[in-house]
Amino acid sequence: MKLILLGSGNLATHLSVALQQSGHEVLQVFSRTKASSSTLAHKLNVPYTVDIKSVRNDADVYIYAVSDDAISELVKHDFGQQAIHIHTAGSVGMEVFEAKKLNYGVLYPLQSFSINKTVDFKEIPIFIEGNNPEVERVLMDLAQTISQQVYKLDSEKRLQMHIAAVFVSNFVNYLYSIGKQIVNSADLPFAVLHPLIEETAQKIKTLSPYDAQTGPARRMDSAVIAKHLDMLKDNPSQETLYRHITQMIMDEYLHQS
Amino acid sequence: MKLILLGSGNLATHLSVALQQSGHEVLQVFSRTKASSSTLAHKLNVPYTVDIKSVRNDADVYIYAVSDDAISELVKHDFGQQAIHIHTAGSVGMEVFEAKKLNYGVLYPLQSFSINKTVDFKEIPIFIEGNNPEVERVLMDLAQTISQQVYKLDSEKRLQMHIAAVFVSNFVNYLYSIGKQIVNSADLPFAVLHPLIEETAQKIKTLSPYDAQTGPARRMDSAVIAKHLDMLKDNPSQETLYRHITQMIMDEYLHQS
């Protein structure tokens, strides 16, 4: 298919590279930022533009891989009236295109992309949605050329997926940050936590997180919990967080054990 | 060295197997629970006892790999008066042995052990502490026979390590549980989150968690945060947790960016 990329950030880069490698033709890259626009265009060996009026009209699919606010801004322009217009955002409904486009949808890859770290798209789940069956068929085909895990999912459930991703990725990363602060304050390198972080992430592939749960809260070990809370008392927000998650774990296993 | 294992749980099992494989002699296993005691003894091909009075007196090191409460209970018995007595707990001070033993200390491996999942001890950090330099030398040697990462650490810093472990392992696992609940409620399998979980855990080996932080809180994206909170309003404790971590992330990047 002939594609035009609107956006040149991490997601736009990884997605367009994967699509091009799978045989699709990227016609053009558009982004208001010249530096990132030209970098991506160079990587794909295609032209770029920073002028929205110069976006070509002959693509099959326009991919809006931009911030949530920028989607509704770009939708107002009228390139590609017969084409399919899709965004890639977890928490923006498909209806952002409704007033201005005939054919539209969403292609949401569930992964956290960093610019310099290649990812294997084959294993990345992609959630698609279209405003009619023909669009959904095209998006399903498009997504399946790069990923083995493609699901049709409506906007409300996609929002739920995004929330789940925030918990298991953004919030988990923040807990890693807290761990780093604590071990550094004990004059140890963050690397001492790497094996534990790795094992915790691996374990849930063979054991449900419910069964994998360990620690003082799971054991209702109030003596250890009290020692930890006492140690955290100089950091009220960490103390509150410790107290809250501990309570959630205790409630869960109290009611179900 | 000649060792006696007090305890037969996950930690006792993995630790004693690793020590035996490194050439140490496990003389005996003691545990009040016959089933697990005999299972471990069978695995090591050594005798076991469920009677504390039958614990032998001729070991060099007694390893108390039992619950925190059980440590102070077992300390009262008087086997091995000249030997070194060590526990393996993150949040119990070394002084639990003080009144009753001459030579004592701690050997704390930082990992989450599951009974049926083998772990490579070489990569597991071990924190040791002894009540005199000779004990510390022996424990350093003992720990280094199984791990390449052995650190001397006092009881207060070990408690900090345990708190860090609770955040990056027990609490992280609980966030995985929340993620599973949310994707299941969207009629999707938990496996759709595995690639994201894996990538999040891998990323912090090459990028600090501070630099790896992404997501709506990091971007101060209040529109998305509001949508997520609205979606979570039927689950007040998840909503509170989402709100609290989001605030912590926003505070951190507001002050430091």
PDB file of N, CA, C and O in Angstrom, chain A residues 68 91 111-112 114 123 125 156-157 160-161 169-170 173-174 182 185 187-188 192 195-196 198 200 203 205 209 213-215 224 227-228 231 237 244 252, chain B residues 68 91 111-112 114 123 125 156-157 160-161 169-170 173-174 182 185 187-188 192 195-196 198-200 203 205 209 213-215 224 227-228 231 237 244 252:
ATOM      1  N   ASP A  68      -1.925  13.542  20.748  1.00  0.00           N
ATOM      2  CA  ASP A  68      -3.394  13.518  20.717  1.00  0.00           C
ATOM      3  C   ASP A  68      -3.970  14.848  20.223  1.00  0.00           C
ATOM      4  O   ASP A  68      -4.908  14.875  19.418  1.00  0.00           O
ATOM      5  N   SER A  91      -5.774   6.513  23.624  1.00  0.00           N
ATOM      6  CA  SER A  91      -6.869   7.144  24.354  1.00  0.00           C
ATOM      7  C   SER A  91      -7.639   8.181  23.542  1.00  0.00           C
ATOM      8  O   SER A  91      -8.304   9.047  24.109  1.00  0.00           O
ATOM      9  N   GLN A 111       3.125  -0.919  22.668  1.00  0.00           N
ATOM     10  CA  GLN A 111       4.527  -1.036  23.052  1.00  0.00           C
ATOM     11  C   GLN A 111       5.032   0.338  23.430  1.00  0.00           C
ATOM     12  O   GLN A 111       4.433   1.346  23.054  1.00  0.00           O
ATOM     13  N   SER A 112       6.123   0.358  24.195  1.00  0.00           N
ATOM     14  CA  SER A 112       6.776   1.610  24.564  1.00  0.00           C
ATOM     15  C   SER A 112       8.027   1.740  23.697  1.00  0.00           C
ATOM     16  O   SER A 112       8.944   0.938  23.803  1.00  0.00           O
ATOM     17  N   SER A 114      11.397   3.517  22.181  1.00  0.00           N
ATOM     18  CA  SER A 114      12.492   4.476  22.361  1.00  0.00           C
ATOM     19  C   SER A 114      13.194   4.610  21.027  1.00  0.00           C
ATOM     20  O   SER A 114      13.315   3.640  20.278  1.00  0.00           O
ATOM     21  N   GLU A 123       6.119  -9.443  17.469  1.00  0.00           N
ATOM     22  CA  GLU A 123       5.567  -9.852  18.757  1.00  0.00           C
ATOM     23  C   GLU A 123       4.669  -8.787  19.385  1.00  0.00           C
ATOM     24  O   GLU A 123       4.106  -8.987  20.453  1.00  0.00           O
ATOM     25  N   PRO A 125       1.490  -6.643  20.009  1.00  0.00           N
ATOM     26  CA  PRO A 125       0.055  -6.662  19.706  1.00  0.00           C
ATOM     27  C   PRO A 125      -0.374  -5.342  19.069  1.00  0.00           C
ATOM     28  O   PRO A 125       0.047  -4.269  19.503  1.00  0.00           O
ATOM     29  N   GLU A 156     -13.556   2.146  23.177  1.00  0.00           N
ATOM     30  CA  GLU A 156     -13.643   2.080  24.635  1.00  0.00           C
ATOM     31  C   GLU A 156     -12.683   1.028  25.197  1.00  0.00           C
ATOM     32  O   GLU A 156     -11.994   1.252  26.183  1.00  0.00           O
ATOM     33  N   LYS A 157     -12.648  -0.141  24.538  1.00  0.00           N
ATOM     34  CA  LYS A 157     -11.723  -1.181  25.011  1.00  0.00           C
ATOM     35  C   LYS A 157     -10.264  -0.807  24.759  1.00  0.00           C
ATOM     36  O   LYS A 157      -9.378  -1.191  25.508  1.00  0.00           O
ATOM     37  N   GLN A 160      -9.215   1.115  27.597  1.00  0.00           N
ATOM     38  CA  GLN A 160      -8.864   0.219  28.710  1.00  0.00           C
ATOM     39  C   GLN A 160      -7.463  -0.364  28.532  1.00  0.00           C
ATOM     40  O   GLN A 160      -6.686  -0.457  29.481  1.00  0.00           O
ATOM     41  N   MET A 161      -7.139  -0.781  27.301  1.00  0.00           N
ATOM     42  CA  MET A 161      -5.788  -1.301  27.027  1.00  0.00           C
ATOM     43  C   MET A 161      -4.732  -0.265  27.378  1.00  0.00           C
ATOM     44  O   MET A 161      -3.689  -0.603  27.918  1.00  0.00           O
ATOM     45  N   SER A 169       3.509  -0.489  32.550  1.00  0.00           N
ATOM     46  CA  SER A 169       4.728   0.050  31.953  1.00  0.00           C
ATOM     47  C   SER A 169       5.123   1.398  32.576  1.00  0.00           C
ATOM     48  O   SER A 169       6.137   1.493  33.254  1.00  0.00           O
ATOM     49  N   ASN A 170       4.294   2.429  32.422  1.00  0.00           N
ATOM     50  CA  ASN A 170       4.670   3.744  32.963  1.00  0.00           C
ATOM     51  C   ASN A 170       4.802   3.709  34.485  1.00  0.00           C
ATOM     52  O   ASN A 170       5.771   4.207  35.057  1.00  0.00           O
ATOM     53  N   ASN A 173       7.680   1.454  35.600  1.00  0.00           N
ATOM     54  CA  ASN A 173       8.950   2.160  35.445  1.00  0.00           C
ATOM     55  C   ASN A 173       9.166   3.150  36.584  1.00  0.00           C
ATOM     56  O   ASN A 173      10.284   3.318  37.075  1.00  0.00           O
ATOM     57  N   TYR A 174       8.081   3.772  37.031  1.00  0.00           N
ATOM     58  CA  TYR A 174       8.236   4.715  38.143  1.00  0.00           C
ATOM     59  C   TYR A 174       8.615   3.988  39.440  1.00  0.00           C
ATOM     60  O   TYR A 174       9.411   4.496  40.242  1.00  0.00           O
ATOM     61  N   ILE A 182      16.192   4.404  46.370  1.00  0.00           N
ATOM     62  CA  ILE A 182      16.414   3.770  47.672  1.00  0.00           C
ATOM     63  C   ILE A 182      17.765   3.054  47.712  1.00  0.00           C
ATOM     64  O   ILE A 182      18.529   3.209  48.663  1.00  0.00           O
ATOM     65  N   SER A 185      20.566   5.481  47.866  1.00  0.00           N
ATOM     66  CA  SER A 185      20.724   6.105  49.182  1.00  0.00           C
ATOM     67  C   SER A 185      21.378   5.125  50.162  1.00  0.00           C
ATOM     68  O   SER A 185      21.875   5.532  51.208  1.00  0.00           O
ATOM     69  N   ASP A 187      23.973   3.572  49.143  1.00  0.00           N
ATOM     70  CA  ASP A 187      25.301   3.541  48.518  1.00  0.00           C
ATOM     71  C   ASP A 187      25.540   2.321  47.647  1.00  0.00           C
ATOM     72  O   ASP A 187      26.665   1.828  47.531  1.00  0.00           O
ATOM     73  N   LEU A 188      24.464   1.819  47.024  1.00  0.00           N
ATOM     74  CA  LEU A 188      24.614   0.677  46.125  1.00  0.00           C
ATOM     75  C   LEU A 188      24.153   1.073  44.725  1.00  0.00           C
ATOM     76  O   LEU A 188      23.319   1.962  44.568  1.00  0.00           O
ATOM     77  N   VAL A 192      22.111  -3.691  41.234  1.00  0.00           N
ATOM     78  CA  VAL A 192      21.809  -4.803  42.154  1.00  0.00           C
ATOM     79  C   VAL A 192      20.340  -5.217  42.058  1.00  0.00           C
ATOM     80  O   VAL A 192      19.987  -6.331  42.436  1.00  0.00           O
ATOM     81  N   PRO A 195      18.605  -8.186  38.454  1.00  0.00           N
ATOM     82  CA  PRO A 195      18.157  -9.597  38.397  1.00  0.00           C
ATOM     83  C   PRO A 195      16.749  -9.790  38.959  1.00  0.00           C
ATOM     84  O   PRO A 195      15.968 -10.575  38.427  1.00  0.00           O
ATOM     85  N   LEU A 196      16.419  -9.048  40.006  1.00  0.00           N
ATOM     86  CA  LEU A 196      15.090  -9.163  40.610  1.00  0.00           C
ATOM     87  C   LEU A 196      14.015  -8.606  39.677  1.00  0.00           C
ATOM     88  O   LEU A 196      12.929  -9.198  39.517  1.00  0.00           O
ATOM     89  N   GLU A 198      14.206  -8.411  36.432  1.00  0.00           N
ATOM     90  CA  GLU A 198      14.100  -9.345  35.304  1.00  0.00           C
ATOM     91  C   GLU A 198      13.273 -10.584  35.688  1.00  0.00           C
ATOM     92  O   GLU A 198      12.366 -10.997  34.960  1.00  0.00           O
ATOM     93  N   THR A 200      11.074 -10.926  38.058  1.00  0.00           N
ATOM     94  CA  THR A 200       9.675 -10.554  38.300  1.00  0.00           C
ATOM     95  C   THR A 200       8.909 -10.430  36.984  1.00  0.00           C
ATOM     96  O   THR A 200       7.750 -10.857  36.889  1.00  0.00           O
ATOM     97  N   LYS A 203       8.608 -14.094  35.415  1.00  0.00           N
ATOM     98  CA  LYS A 203       7.797 -15.059  36.155  1.00  0.00           C
ATOM     99  C   LYS A 203       6.343 -15.094  35.693  1.00  0.00           C
ATOM    100  O   LYS A 203       5.725 -16.148  35.627  1.00  0.00           O
ATOM    101  N   LYS A 205       5.098 -14.911  32.913  1.00  0.00           N
ATOM    102  CA  LYS A 205       4.819 -15.618  31.665  1.00  0.00           C
ATOM    103  C   LYS A 205       4.390 -17.059  31.930  1.00  0.00           C
ATOM    104  O   LYS A 205       3.748 -17.684  31.093  1.00  0.00           O
ATOM    105  N   PRO A 209       0.018 -13.360  37.683  1.00  0.00           N
ATOM    106  CA  PRO A 209       0.498 -12.424  38.710  1.00  0.00           C
ATOM    107  C   PRO A 209      -0.164 -12.701  40.063  1.00  0.00           C
ATOM    108  O   PRO A 209       0.439 -12.501  41.109  1.00  0.00           O
ATOM    109  N   GLN A 213       2.392 -13.517  43.335  1.00  0.00           N
ATOM    110  CA  GLN A 213       2.535 -12.473  44.358  1.00  0.00           C
ATOM    111  C   GLN A 213       3.273 -13.007  45.593  1.00  0.00           C
ATOM    112  O   GLN A 213       2.911 -14.044  46.132  1.00  0.00           O
ATOM    113  N   THR A 214       4.317 -12.308  46.006  1.00  0.00           N
ATOM    114  CA  THR A 214       5.033 -12.636  47.246  1.00  0.00           C
ATOM    115  C   THR A 214       5.219 -11.338  48.039  1.00  0.00           C
ATOM    116  O   THR A 214       4.738 -10.284  47.625  1.00  0.00           O
ATOM    117  N   GLY A 215       5.926 -11.425  49.156  1.00  0.00           N
ATOM    118  CA  GLY A 215       6.280 -10.232  49.916  1.00  0.00           C
ATOM    119  C   GLY A 215       5.469 -10.069  51.193  1.00  0.00           C
ATOM    120  O   GLY A 215       4.531 -10.808  51.448  1.00  0.00           O
ATOM    121  N   VAL A 224       7.058  -6.627  59.534  1.00  0.00           N
ATOM    122  CA  VAL A 224       7.939  -6.118  58.468  1.00  0.00           C
ATOM    123  C   VAL A 224       7.351  -4.855  57.847  1.00  0.00           C
ATOM    124  O   VAL A 224       8.067  -3.870  57.617  1.00  0.00           O
ATOM    125  N   LYS A 227       8.092  -1.911  59.973  1.00  0.00           N
ATOM    126  CA  LYS A 227       9.501  -1.475  59.850  1.00  0.00           C
ATOM    127  C   LYS A 227       9.703  -0.663  58.567  1.00  0.00           C
ATOM    128  O   LYS A 227      10.404   0.346  58.554  1.00  0.00           O
ATOM    129  N   HIS A 228       9.100  -1.137  57.477  1.00  0.00           N
ATOM    130  CA  HIS A 228       9.267  -0.439  56.197  1.00  0.00           C
ATOM    131  C   HIS A 228       8.632   0.946  56.237  1.00  0.00           C
ATOM    132  O   HIS A 228       9.221   1.924  55.782  1.00  0.00           O
ATOM    133  N   MET A 231      10.739   3.332  58.127  1.00  0.00           N
ATOM    134  CA  MET A 231      11.913   3.732  57.339  1.00  0.00           C
ATOM    135  C   MET A 231      11.538   4.759  56.265  1.00  0.00           C
ATOM    136  O   MET A 231      12.380   5.554  55.838  1.00  0.00           O
ATOM    137  N   SER A 237       5.227  10.785  50.320  1.00  0.00           N
ATOM    138  CA  SER A 237       4.503  10.260  49.160  1.00  0.00           C
ATOM    139  C   SER A 237       4.883   8.803  48.895  1.00  0.00           C
ATOM    140  O   SER A 237       4.032   8.006  48.504  1.00  0.00           O
ATOM    141  N   HIS A 244      -0.720   2.248  50.488  1.00  0.00           N
ATOM    142  CA  HIS A 244      -1.885   2.019  49.635  1.00  0.00           C
ATOM    143  C   HIS A 244      -1.783   0.680  48.885  1.00  0.00           C
ATOM    144  O   HIS A 244      -2.729  -0.113  48.872  1.00  0.00           O
ATOM    145  N   GLU A 252      -6.995  -7.965  48.696  1.00  0.00           N
ATOM    146  CA  GLU A 252      -7.231  -8.948  47.641  1.00  0.00           C
ATOM    147  C   GLU A 252      -7.068 -10.380  48.151  1.00  0.00           C
ATOM    148  O   GLU A 252      -7.888 -11.247  47.870  1.00  0.00           O
TER     149      GLU A 252
ATOM    150  N   ASP B  68      10.497 -14.725  59.581  1.00  0.00           N
ATOM    151  CA  ASP B  68      11.098 -13.811  60.548  1.00  0.00           C
ATOM    152  C   ASP B  68      10.791 -14.225  61.987  1.00  0.00           C
ATOM    153  O   ASP B  68      11.659 -14.196  62.859  1.00  0.00           O
ATOM    154  N   SER B  91      14.595  -7.958  56.434  1.00  0.00           N
ATOM    155  CA  SER B  91      14.132  -6.957  57.403  1.00  0.00           C
ATOM    156  C   SER B  91      14.297  -7.373  58.855  1.00  0.00           C
ATOM    157  O   SER B  91      13.631  -6.839  59.737  1.00  0.00           O
ATOM    158  N   GLN B 111      16.558 -11.861  45.684  1.00  0.00           N
ATOM    159  CA  GLN B 111      15.839 -12.456  44.563  1.00  0.00           C
ATOM    160  C   GLN B 111      14.505 -12.974  45.067  1.00  0.00           C
ATOM    161  O   GLN B 111      14.321 -13.185  46.268  1.00  0.00           O
ATOM    162  N   SER B 112      13.556 -13.154  44.152  1.00  0.00           N
ATOM    163  CA  SER B 112      12.263 -13.725  44.484  1.00  0.00           C
ATOM    164  C   SER B 112      12.258 -15.167  43.989  1.00  0.00           C
ATOM    165  O   SER B 112      12.349 -15.412  42.792  1.00  0.00           O
ATOM    166  N   SER B 114      10.823 -18.976  43.393  1.00  0.00           N
ATOM    167  CA  SER B 114       9.656 -19.851  43.281  1.00  0.00           C
ATOM    168  C   SER B 114      10.173 -21.273  43.274  1.00  0.00           C
ATOM    169  O   SER B 114      11.247 -21.552  42.742  1.00  0.00           O
ATOM    170  N   GLU B 123      24.309 -14.588  39.258  1.00  0.00           N
ATOM    171  CA  GLU B 123      23.920 -13.208  38.988  1.00  0.00           C
ATOM    172  C   GLU B 123      23.159 -12.553  40.140  1.00  0.00           C
ATOM    173  O   GLU B 123      22.785 -11.391  40.065  1.00  0.00           O
ATOM    174  N   PRO B 125      22.612 -10.795  43.560  1.00  0.00           N
ATOM    175  CA  PRO B 125      23.387 -10.082  44.579  1.00  0.00           C
ATOM    176  C   PRO B 125      23.130 -10.689  45.961  1.00  0.00           C
ATOM    177  O   PRO B 125      21.990 -11.013  46.296  1.00  0.00           O
ATOM    178  N   GLU B 156      20.714  -1.826  58.718  1.00  0.00           N
ATOM    179  CA  GLU B 156      19.831  -0.746  58.307  1.00  0.00           C
ATOM    180  C   GLU B 156      19.779  -0.619  56.786  1.00  0.00           C
ATOM    181  O   GLU B 156      18.703  -0.462  56.205  1.00  0.00           O
ATOM    182  N   LYS B 157      20.934  -0.718  56.135  1.00  0.00           N
ATOM    183  CA  LYS B 157      20.943  -0.646  54.665  1.00  0.00           C
ATOM    184  C   LYS B 157      20.302  -1.880  54.045  1.00  0.00           C
ATOM    185  O   LYS B 157      19.702  -1.801  52.969  1.00  0.00           O
ATOM    186  N   GLN B 160      16.768  -1.211  53.874  1.00  0.00           N
ATOM    187  CA  GLN B 160      16.480  -0.358  52.701  1.00  0.00           C
ATOM    188  C   GLN B 160      16.431  -1.189  51.415  1.00  0.00           C
ATOM    189  O   GLN B 160      15.560  -0.999  50.577  1.00  0.00           O
ATOM    190  N   MET B 161      17.383  -2.120  51.277  1.00  0.00           N
ATOM    191  CA  MET B 161      17.376  -3.003  50.096  1.00  0.00           C
ATOM    192  C   MET B 161      16.067  -3.777  50.012  1.00  0.00           C
ATOM    193  O   MET B 161      15.510  -3.971  48.939  1.00  0.00           O
ATOM    194  N   SER B 169       9.598  -5.385  42.933  1.00  0.00           N
ATOM    195  CA  SER B 169       9.167  -6.762  42.663  1.00  0.00           C
ATOM    196  C   SER B 169       7.738  -7.018  43.148  1.00  0.00           C
ATOM    197  O   SER B 169       6.839  -7.237  42.353  1.00  0.00           O
ATOM    198  N   ASN B 170       7.502  -6.929  44.458  1.00  0.00           N
ATOM    199  CA  ASN B 170       6.157  -7.232  44.973  1.00  0.00           C
ATOM    200  C   ASN B 170       5.122  -6.250  44.432  1.00  0.00           C
ATOM    201  O   ASN B 170       4.047  -6.651  43.973  1.00  0.00           O
ATOM    202  N   ASN B 173       4.704  -6.573  40.637  1.00  0.00           N
ATOM    203  CA  ASN B 173       3.853  -7.735  40.328  1.00  0.00           C
ATOM    204  C   ASN B 173       2.381  -7.407  40.553  1.00  0.00           C
ATOM    205  O   ASN B 173       1.505  -7.850  39.795  1.00  0.00           O
ATOM    206  N   TYR B 174       2.108  -6.618  41.584  1.00  0.00           N
ATOM    207  CA  TYR B 174       0.710  -6.254  41.821  1.00  0.00           C
ATOM    208  C   TYR B 174       0.171  -5.352  40.697  1.00  0.00           C
ATOM    209  O   TYR B 174      -0.991  -5.474  40.294  1.00  0.00           O
ATOM    210  N   ILE B 182      -7.621  -5.532  34.011  1.00  0.00           N
ATOM    211  CA  ILE B 182      -8.160  -4.568  33.048  1.00  0.00           C
ATOM    212  C   ILE B 182      -8.248  -5.177  31.646  1.00  0.00           C
ATOM    213  O   ILE B 182      -9.271  -5.049  30.981  1.00  0.00           O
ATOM    214  N   SER B 185     -10.996  -7.667  31.438  1.00  0.00           N
ATOM    215  CA  SER B 185     -12.321  -7.052  31.388  1.00  0.00           C
ATOM    216  C   SER B 185     -12.605  -6.469  29.998  1.00  0.00           C
ATOM    217  O   SER B 185     -13.753  -6.185  29.661  1.00  0.00           O
ATOM    218  N   ASP B 187     -11.927  -8.337  27.504  1.00  0.00           N
ATOM    219  CA  ASP B 187     -12.010  -9.621  26.788  1.00  0.00           C
ATOM    220  C   ASP B 187     -10.747  -9.989  26.025  1.00  0.00           C
ATOM    221  O   ASP B 187     -10.810 -10.638  24.976  1.00  0.00           O
ATOM    222  N   LEU B 188      -9.602  -9.558  26.543  1.00  0.00           N
ATOM    223  CA  LEU B 188      -8.333  -9.910  25.910  1.00  0.00           C
ATOM    224  C   LEU B 188      -7.490 -10.711  26.894  1.00  0.00           C
ATOM    225  O   LEU B 188      -7.641 -10.587  28.106  1.00  0.00           O
ATOM    226  N   VAL B 192      -1.319 -10.259  25.927  1.00  0.00           N
ATOM    227  CA  VAL B 192      -1.104  -9.059  25.091  1.00  0.00           C
ATOM    228  C   VAL B 192      -0.205  -8.043  25.806  1.00  0.00           C
ATOM    229  O   VAL B 192       0.387  -7.184  25.158  1.00  0.00           O
ATOM    230  N   PRO B 195       4.759  -8.455  25.905  1.00  0.00           N
ATOM    231  CA  PRO B 195       5.873  -7.747  25.240  1.00  0.00           C
ATOM    232  C   PRO B 195       6.168  -6.384  25.888  1.00  0.00           C
ATOM    233  O   PRO B 195       7.329  -5.992  26.021  1.00  0.00           O
ATOM    234  N   LEU B 196       5.126  -5.696  26.305  1.00  0.00           N
ATOM    235  CA  LEU B 196       5.318  -4.387  26.937  1.00  0.00           C
ATOM    236  C   LEU B 196       6.001  -4.531  28.308  1.00  0.00           C
ATOM    237  O   LEU B 196       6.898  -3.755  28.665  1.00  0.00           O
ATOM    238  N   GLU B 198       7.952  -6.969  29.244  1.00  0.00           N
ATOM    239  CA  GLU B 198       9.339  -7.376  28.979  1.00  0.00           C
ATOM    240  C   GLU B 198      10.194  -6.175  28.555  1.00  0.00           C
ATOM    241  O   GLU B 198      11.288  -5.961  29.084  1.00  0.00           O
ATOM    242  N   GLU B 199       9.685  -5.390  27.625  1.00  0.00           N
ATOM    243  CA  GLU B 199      10.441  -4.238  27.126  1.00  0.00           C
ATOM    244  C   GLU B 199      10.705  -3.227  28.248  1.00  0.00           C
ATOM    245  O   GLU B 199      11.795  -2.658  28.353  1.00  0.00           O
ATOM    246  N   THR B 200       9.695  -3.011  29.108  1.00  0.00           N
ATOM    247  CA  THR B 200       9.839  -2.070  30.217  1.00  0.00           C
ATOM    248  C   THR B 200      10.933  -2.521  31.183  1.00  0.00           C
ATOM    249  O   THR B 200      11.716  -1.716  31.680  1.00  0.00           O
ATOM    250  N   LYS B 203      14.444  -2.217  29.289  1.00  0.00           N
ATOM    251  CA  LYS B 203      14.887  -0.867  28.949  1.00  0.00           C
ATOM    252  C   LYS B 203      15.779  -0.250  30.022  1.00  0.00           C
ATOM    253  O   LYS B 203      16.738   0.451  29.720  1.00  0.00           O
ATOM    254  N   LYS B 205      17.978  -1.428  31.767  1.00  0.00           N
ATOM    255  CA  LYS B 205      19.370  -1.885  31.820  1.00  0.00           C
ATOM    256  C   LYS B 205      20.282  -0.954  31.023  1.00  0.00           C
ATOM    257  O   LYS B 205      21.490  -0.910  31.252  1.00  0.00           O
ATOM    258  N   PRO B 209      15.802   4.615  34.838  1.00  0.00           N
ATOM    259  CA  PRO B 209      14.335   4.718  34.874  1.00  0.00           C
ATOM    260  C   PRO B 209      13.880   6.165  34.742  1.00  0.00           C
ATOM    261  O   PRO B 209      12.821   6.442  34.180  1.00  0.00           O
ATOM    262  N   GLN B 213      11.239   7.064  31.566  1.00  0.00           N
ATOM    263  CA  GLN B 213       9.834   7.345  31.903  1.00  0.00           C
ATOM    264  C   GLN B 213       9.073   7.908  30.699  1.00  0.00           C
ATOM    265  O   GLN B 213       9.517   8.863  30.065  1.00  0.00           O
ATOM    266  N   THR B 214       7.950   7.298  30.376  1.00  0.00           N
ATOM    267  CA  THR B 214       7.061   7.805  29.329  1.00  0.00           C
ATOM    268  C   THR B 214       5.635   7.808  29.873  1.00  0.00           C
ATOM    269  O   THR B 214       5.405   7.482  31.035  1.00  0.00           O
ATOM    270  N   GLY B 215       4.681   8.162  29.028  1.00  0.00           N
ATOM    271  CA  GLY B 215       3.277   8.069  29.423  1.00  0.00           C
ATOM    272  C   GLY B 215       2.647   9.414  29.707  1.00  0.00           C
ATOM    273  O   GLY B 215       3.315  10.452  29.727  1.00  0.00           O
ATOM    274  N   VAL B 224      -5.720  13.043  28.663  1.00  0.00           N
ATOM    275  CA  VAL B 224      -5.680  11.575  28.743  1.00  0.00           C
ATOM    276  C   VAL B 224      -5.843  11.105  30.188  1.00  0.00           C
ATOM    277  O   VAL B 224      -6.601  10.164  30.470  1.00  0.00           O
ATOM    278  N   LYS B 227      -9.430  11.145  31.116  1.00  0.00           N
ATOM    279  CA  LYS B 227     -10.168  10.007  30.541  1.00  0.00           C
ATOM    280  C   LYS B 227      -9.914   8.723  31.331  1.00  0.00           C
ATOM    281  O   LYS B 227     -10.830   7.929  31.568  1.00  0.00           O
ATOM    282  N   HIS B 228      -8.656   8.515  31.707  1.00  0.00           N
ATOM    283  CA  HIS B 228      -8.312   7.292  32.442  1.00  0.00           C
ATOM    284  C   HIS B 228      -8.975   7.276  33.816  1.00  0.00           C
ATOM    285  O   HIS B 228      -9.529   6.255  34.242  1.00  0.00           O
ATOM    286  N   MET B 231     -12.583   6.438  33.548  1.00  0.00           N
ATOM    287  CA  MET B 231     -12.771   5.008  33.278  1.00  0.00           C
ATOM    288  C   MET B 231     -12.564   4.172  34.538  1.00  0.00           C
ATOM    289  O   MET B 231     -13.119   3.072  34.658  1.00  0.00           O
ATOM    290  N   SER B 237     -10.076   2.141  44.578  1.00  0.00           N
ATOM    291  CA  SER B 237      -8.693   1.972  45.034  1.00  0.00           C
ATOM    292  C   SER B 237      -7.729   2.016  43.839  1.00  0.00           C
ATOM    293  O   SER B 237      -6.628   2.556  43.956  1.00  0.00           O
ATOM    294  N   HIS B 244      -2.395   8.866  42.539  1.00  0.00           N
ATOM    295  CA  HIS B 244      -1.226   9.102  43.392  1.00  0.00           C
ATOM    296  C   HIS B 244       0.081   8.962  42.609  1.00  0.00           C
ATOM    297  O   HIS B 244       0.967   9.821  42.698  1.00  0.00           O
ATOM    298  N   GLU B 252       7.813  15.000  40.118  1.00  0.00           N
ATOM    299  CA  GLU B 252       9.226  14.739  39.884  1.00  0.00           C
ATOM    300  C   GLU B 252       9.728  15.455  38.635  1.00  0.00           C
ATOM    301  O   GLU B 252      10.779  16.081  38.654  1.00  0.00           O
TER     302      GLU B 252
END
